[in-house]
PDB file of C-alpha atoms in Angstrom:
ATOM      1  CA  UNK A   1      12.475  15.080  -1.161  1.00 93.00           C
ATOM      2  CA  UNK A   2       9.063  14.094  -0.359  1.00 95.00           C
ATOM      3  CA  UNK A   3       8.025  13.459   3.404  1.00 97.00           C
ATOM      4  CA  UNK A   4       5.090  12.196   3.920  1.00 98.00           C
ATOM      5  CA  UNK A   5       4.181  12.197   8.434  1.00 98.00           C
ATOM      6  CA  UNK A   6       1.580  10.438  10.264  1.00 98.00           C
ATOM      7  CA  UNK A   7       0.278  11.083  13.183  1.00 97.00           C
ATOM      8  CA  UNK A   8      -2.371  10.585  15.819  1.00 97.00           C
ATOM      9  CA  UNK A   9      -1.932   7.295  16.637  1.00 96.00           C
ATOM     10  CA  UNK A  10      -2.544   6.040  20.363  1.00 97.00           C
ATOM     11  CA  UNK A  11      -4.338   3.562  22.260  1.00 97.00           C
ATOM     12  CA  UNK A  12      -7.917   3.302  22.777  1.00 97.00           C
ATOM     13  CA  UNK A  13     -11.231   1.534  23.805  1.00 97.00           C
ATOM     14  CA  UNK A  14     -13.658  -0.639  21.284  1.00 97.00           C
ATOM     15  CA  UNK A  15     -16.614   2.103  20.247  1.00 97.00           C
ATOM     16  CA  UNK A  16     -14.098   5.025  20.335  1.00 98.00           C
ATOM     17  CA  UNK A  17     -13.025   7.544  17.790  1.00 98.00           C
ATOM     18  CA  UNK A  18      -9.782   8.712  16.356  1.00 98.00           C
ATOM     19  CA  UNK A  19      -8.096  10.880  13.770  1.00 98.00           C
ATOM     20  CA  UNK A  20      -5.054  10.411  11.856  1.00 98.00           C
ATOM     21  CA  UNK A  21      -3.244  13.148  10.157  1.00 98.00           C
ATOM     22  CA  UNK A  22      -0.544  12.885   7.814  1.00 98.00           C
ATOM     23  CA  UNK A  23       1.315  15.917   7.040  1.00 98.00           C
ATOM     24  CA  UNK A  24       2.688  16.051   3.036  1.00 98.00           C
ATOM     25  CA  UNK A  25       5.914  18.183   1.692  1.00 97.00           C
ATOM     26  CA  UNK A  26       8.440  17.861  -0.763  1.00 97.00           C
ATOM     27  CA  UNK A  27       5.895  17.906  -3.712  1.00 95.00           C
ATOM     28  CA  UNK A  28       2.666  19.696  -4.983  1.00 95.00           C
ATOM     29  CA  UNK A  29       0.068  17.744  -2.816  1.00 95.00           C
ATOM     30  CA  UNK A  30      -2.691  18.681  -5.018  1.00 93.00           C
ATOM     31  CA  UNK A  31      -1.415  16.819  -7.778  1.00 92.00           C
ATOM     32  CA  UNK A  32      -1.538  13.595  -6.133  1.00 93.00           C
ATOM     33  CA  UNK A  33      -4.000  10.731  -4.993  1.00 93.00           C
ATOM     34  CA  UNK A  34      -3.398   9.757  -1.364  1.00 95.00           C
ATOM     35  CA  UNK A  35      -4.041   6.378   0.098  1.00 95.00           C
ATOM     36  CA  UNK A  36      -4.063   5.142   3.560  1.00 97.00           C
ATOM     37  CA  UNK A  37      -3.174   1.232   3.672  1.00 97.00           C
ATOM     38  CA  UNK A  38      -2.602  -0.673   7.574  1.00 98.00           C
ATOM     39  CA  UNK A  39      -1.025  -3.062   8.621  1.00 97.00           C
ATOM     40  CA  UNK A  40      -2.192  -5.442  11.615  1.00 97.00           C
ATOM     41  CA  UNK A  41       0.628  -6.895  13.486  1.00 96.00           C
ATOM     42  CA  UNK A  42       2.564  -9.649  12.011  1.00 94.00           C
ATOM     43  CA  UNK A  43       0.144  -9.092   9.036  1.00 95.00           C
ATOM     44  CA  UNK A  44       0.434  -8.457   5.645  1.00 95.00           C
ATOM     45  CA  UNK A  45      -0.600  -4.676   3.963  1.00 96.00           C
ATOM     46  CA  UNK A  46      -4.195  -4.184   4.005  1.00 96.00           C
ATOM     47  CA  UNK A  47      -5.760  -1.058   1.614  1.00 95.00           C
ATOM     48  CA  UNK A  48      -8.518   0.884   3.916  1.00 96.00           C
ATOM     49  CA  UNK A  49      -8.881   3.882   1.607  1.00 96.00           C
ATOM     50  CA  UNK A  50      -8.151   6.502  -1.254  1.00 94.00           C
ATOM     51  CA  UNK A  51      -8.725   9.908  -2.037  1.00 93.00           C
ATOM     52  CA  UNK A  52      -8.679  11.637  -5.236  1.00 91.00           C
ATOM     53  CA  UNK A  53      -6.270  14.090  -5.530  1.00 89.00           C
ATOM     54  CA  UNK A  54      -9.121  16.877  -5.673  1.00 88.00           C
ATOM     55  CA  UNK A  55     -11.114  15.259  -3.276  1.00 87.00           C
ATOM     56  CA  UNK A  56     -13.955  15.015  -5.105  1.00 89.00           C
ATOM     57  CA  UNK A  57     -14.139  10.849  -4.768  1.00 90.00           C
ATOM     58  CA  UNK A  58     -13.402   8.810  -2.056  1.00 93.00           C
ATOM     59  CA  UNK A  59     -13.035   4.765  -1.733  1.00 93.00           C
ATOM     60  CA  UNK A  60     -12.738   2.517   0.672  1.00 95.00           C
ATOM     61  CA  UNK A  61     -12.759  -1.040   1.883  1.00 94.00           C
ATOM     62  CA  UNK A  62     -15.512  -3.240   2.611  1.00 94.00           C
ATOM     63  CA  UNK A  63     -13.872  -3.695   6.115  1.00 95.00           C
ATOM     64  CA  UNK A  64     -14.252   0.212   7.224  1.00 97.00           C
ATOM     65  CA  UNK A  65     -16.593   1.728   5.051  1.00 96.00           C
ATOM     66  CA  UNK A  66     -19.398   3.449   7.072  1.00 97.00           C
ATOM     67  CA  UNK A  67     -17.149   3.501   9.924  1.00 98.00           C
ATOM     68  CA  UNK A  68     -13.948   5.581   8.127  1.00 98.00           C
ATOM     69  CA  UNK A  69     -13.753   8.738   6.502  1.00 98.00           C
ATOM     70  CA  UNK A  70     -10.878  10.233   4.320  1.00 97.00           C
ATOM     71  CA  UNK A  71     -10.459  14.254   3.627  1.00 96.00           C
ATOM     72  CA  UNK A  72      -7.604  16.329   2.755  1.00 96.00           C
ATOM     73  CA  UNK A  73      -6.809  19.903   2.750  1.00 95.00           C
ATOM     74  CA  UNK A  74      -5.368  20.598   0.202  1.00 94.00           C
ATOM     75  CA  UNK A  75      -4.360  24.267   1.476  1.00 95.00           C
ATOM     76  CA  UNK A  76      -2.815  22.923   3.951  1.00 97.00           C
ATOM     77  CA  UNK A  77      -0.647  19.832   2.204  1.00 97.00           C
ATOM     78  CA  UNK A  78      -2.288  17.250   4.939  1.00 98.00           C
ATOM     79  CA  UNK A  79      -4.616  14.467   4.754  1.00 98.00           C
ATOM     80  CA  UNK A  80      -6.772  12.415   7.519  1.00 98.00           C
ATOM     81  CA  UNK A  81      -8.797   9.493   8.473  1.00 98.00           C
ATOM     82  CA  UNK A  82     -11.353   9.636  10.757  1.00 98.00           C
ATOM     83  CA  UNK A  83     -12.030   6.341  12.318  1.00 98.00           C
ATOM     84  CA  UNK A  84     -15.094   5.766  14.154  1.00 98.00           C
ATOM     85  CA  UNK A  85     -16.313   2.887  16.051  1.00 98.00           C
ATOM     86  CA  UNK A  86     -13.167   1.263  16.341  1.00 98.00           C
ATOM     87  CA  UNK A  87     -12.839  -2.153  16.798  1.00 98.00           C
ATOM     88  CA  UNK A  88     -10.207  -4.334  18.299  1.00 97.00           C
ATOM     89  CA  UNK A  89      -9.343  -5.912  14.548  1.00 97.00           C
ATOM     90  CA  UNK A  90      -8.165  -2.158  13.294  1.00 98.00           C
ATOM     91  CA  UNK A  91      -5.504  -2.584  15.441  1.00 98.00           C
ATOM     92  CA  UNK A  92      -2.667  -1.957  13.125  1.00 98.00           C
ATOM     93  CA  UNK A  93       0.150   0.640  11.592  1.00 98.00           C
ATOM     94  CA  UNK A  94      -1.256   2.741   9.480  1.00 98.00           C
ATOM     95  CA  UNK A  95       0.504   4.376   6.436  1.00 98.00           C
ATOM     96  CA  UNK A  96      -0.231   7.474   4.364  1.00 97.00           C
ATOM     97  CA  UNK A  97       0.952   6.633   1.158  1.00 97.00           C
ATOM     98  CA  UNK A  98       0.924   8.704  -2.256  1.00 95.00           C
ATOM     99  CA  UNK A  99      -0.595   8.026  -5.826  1.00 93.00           C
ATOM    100  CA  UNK A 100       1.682   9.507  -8.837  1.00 87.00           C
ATOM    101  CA  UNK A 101      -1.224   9.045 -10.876  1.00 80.00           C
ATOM    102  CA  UNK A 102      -4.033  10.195  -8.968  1.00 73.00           C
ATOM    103  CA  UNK A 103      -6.279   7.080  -9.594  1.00 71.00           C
ATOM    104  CA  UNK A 104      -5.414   4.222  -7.866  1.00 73.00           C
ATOM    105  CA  UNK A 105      -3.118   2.523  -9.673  1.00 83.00           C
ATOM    106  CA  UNK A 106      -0.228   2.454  -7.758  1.00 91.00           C
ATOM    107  CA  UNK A 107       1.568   4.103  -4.413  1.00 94.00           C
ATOM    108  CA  UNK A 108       5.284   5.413  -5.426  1.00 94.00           C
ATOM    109  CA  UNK A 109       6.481   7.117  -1.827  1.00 96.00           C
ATOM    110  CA  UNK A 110       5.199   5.970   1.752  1.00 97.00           C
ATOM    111  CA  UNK A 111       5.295   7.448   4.937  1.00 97.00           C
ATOM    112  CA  UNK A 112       6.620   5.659   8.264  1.00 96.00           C
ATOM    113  CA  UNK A 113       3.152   4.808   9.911  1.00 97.00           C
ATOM    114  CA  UNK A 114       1.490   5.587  12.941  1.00 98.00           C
ATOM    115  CA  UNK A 115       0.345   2.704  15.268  1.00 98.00           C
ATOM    116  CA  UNK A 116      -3.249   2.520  16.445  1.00 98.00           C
ATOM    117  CA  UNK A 117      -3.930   0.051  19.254  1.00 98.00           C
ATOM    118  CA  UNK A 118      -7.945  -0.928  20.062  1.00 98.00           C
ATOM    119  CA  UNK A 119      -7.927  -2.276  23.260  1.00 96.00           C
ATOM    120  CA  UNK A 120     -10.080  -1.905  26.668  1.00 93.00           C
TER     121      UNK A 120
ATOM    122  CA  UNK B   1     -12.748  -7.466  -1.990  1.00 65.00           C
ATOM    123  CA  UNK B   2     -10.761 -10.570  -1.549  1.00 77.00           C
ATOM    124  CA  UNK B   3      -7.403 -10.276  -1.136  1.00 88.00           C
ATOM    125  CA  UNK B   4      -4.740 -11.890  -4.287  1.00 95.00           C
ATOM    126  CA  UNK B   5      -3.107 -15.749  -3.590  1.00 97.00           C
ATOM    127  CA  UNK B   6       0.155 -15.313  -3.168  1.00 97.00           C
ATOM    128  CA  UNK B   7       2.942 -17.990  -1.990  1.00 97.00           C
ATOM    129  CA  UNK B   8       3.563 -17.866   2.103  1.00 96.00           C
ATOM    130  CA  UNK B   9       7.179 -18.068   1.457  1.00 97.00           C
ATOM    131  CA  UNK B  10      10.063 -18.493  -1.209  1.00 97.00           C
ATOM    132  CA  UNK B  11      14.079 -18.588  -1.386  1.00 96.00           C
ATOM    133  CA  UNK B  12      17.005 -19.292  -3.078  1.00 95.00           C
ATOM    134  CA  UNK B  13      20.766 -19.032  -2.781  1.00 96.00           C
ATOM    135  CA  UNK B  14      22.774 -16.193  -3.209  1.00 96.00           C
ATOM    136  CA  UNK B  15      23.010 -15.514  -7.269  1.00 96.00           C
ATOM    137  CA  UNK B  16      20.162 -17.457  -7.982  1.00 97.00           C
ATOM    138  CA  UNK B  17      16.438 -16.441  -9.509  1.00 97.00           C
ATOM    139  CA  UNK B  18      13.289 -16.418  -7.866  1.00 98.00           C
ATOM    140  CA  UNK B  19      10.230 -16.131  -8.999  1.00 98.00           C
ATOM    141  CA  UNK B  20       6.988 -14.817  -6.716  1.00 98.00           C
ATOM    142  CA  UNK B  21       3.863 -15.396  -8.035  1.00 98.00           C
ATOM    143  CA  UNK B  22       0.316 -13.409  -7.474  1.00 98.00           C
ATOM    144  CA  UNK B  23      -2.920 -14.604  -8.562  1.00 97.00           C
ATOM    145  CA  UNK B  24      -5.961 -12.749  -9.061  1.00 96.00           C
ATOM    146  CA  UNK B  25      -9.055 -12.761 -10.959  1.00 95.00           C
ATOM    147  CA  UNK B  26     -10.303 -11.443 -14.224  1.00 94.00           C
ATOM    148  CA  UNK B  27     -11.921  -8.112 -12.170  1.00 92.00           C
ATOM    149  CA  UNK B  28      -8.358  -7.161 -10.820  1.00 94.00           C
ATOM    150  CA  UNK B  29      -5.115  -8.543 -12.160  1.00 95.00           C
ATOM    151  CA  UNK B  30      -6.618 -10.209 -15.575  1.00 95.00           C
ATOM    152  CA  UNK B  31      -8.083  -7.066 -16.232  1.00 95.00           C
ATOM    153  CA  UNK B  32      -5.791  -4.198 -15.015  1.00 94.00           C
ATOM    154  CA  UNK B  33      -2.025  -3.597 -16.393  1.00 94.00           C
ATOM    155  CA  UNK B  34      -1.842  -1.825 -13.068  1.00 94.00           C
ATOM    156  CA  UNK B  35      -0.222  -4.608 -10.785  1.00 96.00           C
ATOM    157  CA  UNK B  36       2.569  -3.738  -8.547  1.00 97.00           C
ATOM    158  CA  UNK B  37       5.037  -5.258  -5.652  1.00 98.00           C
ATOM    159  CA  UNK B  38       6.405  -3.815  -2.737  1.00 98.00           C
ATOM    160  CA  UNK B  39       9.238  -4.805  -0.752  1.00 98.00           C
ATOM    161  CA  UNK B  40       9.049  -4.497   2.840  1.00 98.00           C
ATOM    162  CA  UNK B  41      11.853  -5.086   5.666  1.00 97.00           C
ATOM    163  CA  UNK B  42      11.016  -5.957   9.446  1.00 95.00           C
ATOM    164  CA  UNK B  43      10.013  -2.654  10.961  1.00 93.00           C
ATOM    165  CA  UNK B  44      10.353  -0.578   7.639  1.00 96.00           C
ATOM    166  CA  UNK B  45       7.660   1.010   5.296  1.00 96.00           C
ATOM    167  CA  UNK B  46       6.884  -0.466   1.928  1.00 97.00           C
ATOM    168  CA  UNK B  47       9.064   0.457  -0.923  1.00 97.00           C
ATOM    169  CA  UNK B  48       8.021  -0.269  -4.750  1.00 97.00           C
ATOM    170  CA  UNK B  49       9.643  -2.443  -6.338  1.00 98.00           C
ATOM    171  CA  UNK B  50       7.693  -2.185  -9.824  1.00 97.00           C
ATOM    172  CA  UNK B  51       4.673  -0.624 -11.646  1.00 95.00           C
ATOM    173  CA  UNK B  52       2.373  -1.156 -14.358  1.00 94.00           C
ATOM    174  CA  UNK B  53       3.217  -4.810 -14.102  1.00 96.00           C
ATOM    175  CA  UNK B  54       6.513  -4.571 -15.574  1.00 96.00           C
ATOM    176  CA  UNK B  55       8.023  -0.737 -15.008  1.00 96.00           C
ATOM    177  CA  UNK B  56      10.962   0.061 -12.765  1.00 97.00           C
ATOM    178  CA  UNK B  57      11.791   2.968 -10.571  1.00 94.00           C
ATOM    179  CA  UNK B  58      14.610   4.487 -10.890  1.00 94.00           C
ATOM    180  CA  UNK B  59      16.601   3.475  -8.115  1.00 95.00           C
ATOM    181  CA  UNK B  60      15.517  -0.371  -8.366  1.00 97.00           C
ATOM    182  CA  UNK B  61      18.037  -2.751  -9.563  1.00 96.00           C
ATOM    183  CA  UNK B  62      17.247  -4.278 -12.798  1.00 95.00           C
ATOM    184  CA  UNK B  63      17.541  -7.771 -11.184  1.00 97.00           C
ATOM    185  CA  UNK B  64      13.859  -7.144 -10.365  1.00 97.00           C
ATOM    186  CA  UNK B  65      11.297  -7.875 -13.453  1.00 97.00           C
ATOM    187  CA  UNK B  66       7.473  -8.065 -13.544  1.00 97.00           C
ATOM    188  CA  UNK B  67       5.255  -9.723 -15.477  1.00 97.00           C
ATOM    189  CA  UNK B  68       1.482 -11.120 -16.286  1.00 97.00           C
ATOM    190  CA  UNK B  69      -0.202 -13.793 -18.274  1.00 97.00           C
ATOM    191  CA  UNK B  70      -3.841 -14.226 -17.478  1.00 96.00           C
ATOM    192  CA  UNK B  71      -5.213 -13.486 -13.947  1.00 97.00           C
ATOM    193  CA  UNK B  72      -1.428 -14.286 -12.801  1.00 98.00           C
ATOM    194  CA  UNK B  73       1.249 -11.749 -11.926  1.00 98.00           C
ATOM    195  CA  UNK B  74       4.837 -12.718 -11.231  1.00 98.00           C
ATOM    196  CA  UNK B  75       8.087 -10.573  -9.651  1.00 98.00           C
ATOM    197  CA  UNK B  76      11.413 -12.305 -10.580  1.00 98.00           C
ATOM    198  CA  UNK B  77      14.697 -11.617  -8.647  1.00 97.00           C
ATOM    199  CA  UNK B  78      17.973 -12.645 -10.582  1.00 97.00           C
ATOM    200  CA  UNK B  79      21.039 -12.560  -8.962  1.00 96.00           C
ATOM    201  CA  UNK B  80      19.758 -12.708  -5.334  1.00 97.00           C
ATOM    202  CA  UNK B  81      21.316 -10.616  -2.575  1.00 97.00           C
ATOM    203  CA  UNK B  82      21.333 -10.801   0.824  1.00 96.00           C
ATOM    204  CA  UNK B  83      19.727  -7.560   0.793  1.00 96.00           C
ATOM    205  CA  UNK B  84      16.937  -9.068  -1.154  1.00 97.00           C
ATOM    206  CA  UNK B  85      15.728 -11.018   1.661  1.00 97.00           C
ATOM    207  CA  UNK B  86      12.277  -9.520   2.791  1.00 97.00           C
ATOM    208  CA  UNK B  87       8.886  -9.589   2.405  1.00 98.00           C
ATOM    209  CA  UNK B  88       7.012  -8.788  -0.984  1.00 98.00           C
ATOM    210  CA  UNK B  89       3.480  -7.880  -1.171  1.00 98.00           C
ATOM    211  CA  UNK B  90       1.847  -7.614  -5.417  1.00 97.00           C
ATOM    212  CA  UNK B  91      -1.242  -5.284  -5.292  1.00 96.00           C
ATOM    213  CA  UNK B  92      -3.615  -4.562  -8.205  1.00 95.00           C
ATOM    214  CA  UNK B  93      -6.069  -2.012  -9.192  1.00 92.00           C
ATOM    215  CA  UNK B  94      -9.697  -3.687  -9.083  1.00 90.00           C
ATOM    216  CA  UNK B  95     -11.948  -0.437 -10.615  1.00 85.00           C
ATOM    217  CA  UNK B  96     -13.041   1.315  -7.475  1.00 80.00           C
ATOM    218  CA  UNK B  97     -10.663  -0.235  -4.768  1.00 86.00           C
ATOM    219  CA  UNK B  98      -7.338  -1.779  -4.455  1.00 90.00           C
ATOM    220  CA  UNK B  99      -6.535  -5.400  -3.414  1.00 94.00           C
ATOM    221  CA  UNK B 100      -2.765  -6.402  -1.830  1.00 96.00           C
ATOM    222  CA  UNK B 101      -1.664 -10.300  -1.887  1.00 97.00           C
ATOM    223  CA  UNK B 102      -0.783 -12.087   1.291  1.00 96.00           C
ATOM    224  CA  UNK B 103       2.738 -11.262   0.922  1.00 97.00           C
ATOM    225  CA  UNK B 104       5.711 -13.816   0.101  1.00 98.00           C
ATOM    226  CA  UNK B 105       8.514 -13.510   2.866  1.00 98.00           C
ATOM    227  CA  UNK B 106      11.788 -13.996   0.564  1.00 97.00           C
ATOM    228  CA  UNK B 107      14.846 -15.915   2.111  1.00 97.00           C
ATOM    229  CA  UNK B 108      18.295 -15.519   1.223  1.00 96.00           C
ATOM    230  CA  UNK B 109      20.010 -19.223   2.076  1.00 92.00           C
TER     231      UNK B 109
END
């Protein structure tokens, strides 16, 4: 069945950097736009980014663009945002989340999230 | 980027219909025929409820129906559950990003 596994998630200070990884099995990850979408606590579901399922285009908020970057490897089935310059409002669970079409329209299988905390 | 209108709340009794309602623009729901909800319990990921404005999963009761007219999106429950009480989020493609409503938290009286 499909998994989909964050990880990286932690606590850290305003300014500072950190890399999520979500790990992808259970179906051909090549064939498949990836999203990241977060949630900020007692919030509602916030997009942040998407990745083609070759890679080859990348989009992403207003809120994090500049600051966030998306990649996968396809080789090995995983996918990652690096966050940059974090800031105290991207506190918030962050889910990998999966594309059936490959374009954005809509995200079919989720993974459990991994909770960032920006705090000094 | 702005995010779609939907209602803070909504409920109904046990067997009855409700009826969740998402508003857009003409850039992202008027436009697209790619709206879809989500249905999300305390502590739980996201699950989707419906595609393509009006497509089920398999797996999702048929008491769940979407629709559109205009910039407006809707998800109806019929014969509400207890299980059905949770929060449901409508997003919509919008050409190079994707925009989520507020979410509607669903009660069950």
């Amino acid at each position: 069945q499909v998994q989909l596994v964050e990880s990286g998630g932690g606590v850290v200070q305003p300014g500072r950097s950190l890399r999520l990884s979500c790990a992808a099995s259970g179906f051909t990850f090549i064939h498949y736009g990836m999203y990241w979408v977060r949630q900020a606590p007692g919030k509602g579901l916030e997009w942040v980014t998407f990745i083609w399922y070759d890679g080859n285009n990348e989009y992403y908020a207003d809120s994090v663009k500049g600051r966030f970057t998306v990649s996968r490897d396809n080789s090995k089935n995983t996918l990652y945002l690096q966050m940059n310059s974090l800031r105290v409002e991207d506190t918030a669970v962050y889910y990998c989340a999966r594309d059936p079409l490959g374009s954005g329209s809509y995200i079919d299988s989720w993974g459990q999230g991994t909770r960032v905390t920006v705090s000094s | 980027q702005s995010a779609l209108t939907q209602p803070p709340s909504a409920s109904g009794s046990p067997g009855q219909s409700v009826t969740i309602s998402c508003t857009g623009t003409s850039s992202d729901v008027g436009f697209y025929n790619y709206v879809s909800w989500y249905q999300q319990h305390p502590g739980k990921a996201p699950k989707l409820m419906t595609y393509d404005v009006n497509k089920r999963p398999s797996g999702v009761p048929d008491r769940f129906s979407g629709s559109k007219s205009g910039n407006t999106a809707s998800l109806t429950v019929s014969g509400l559950q207890a299980e059905d009480e949770a929060d449901y989020y409508c997003s919509s493609y919008a050409g190079s990003n994707i925009v989520f409503g507020g979410g509607t938290k669903l009660t069950v009286l």
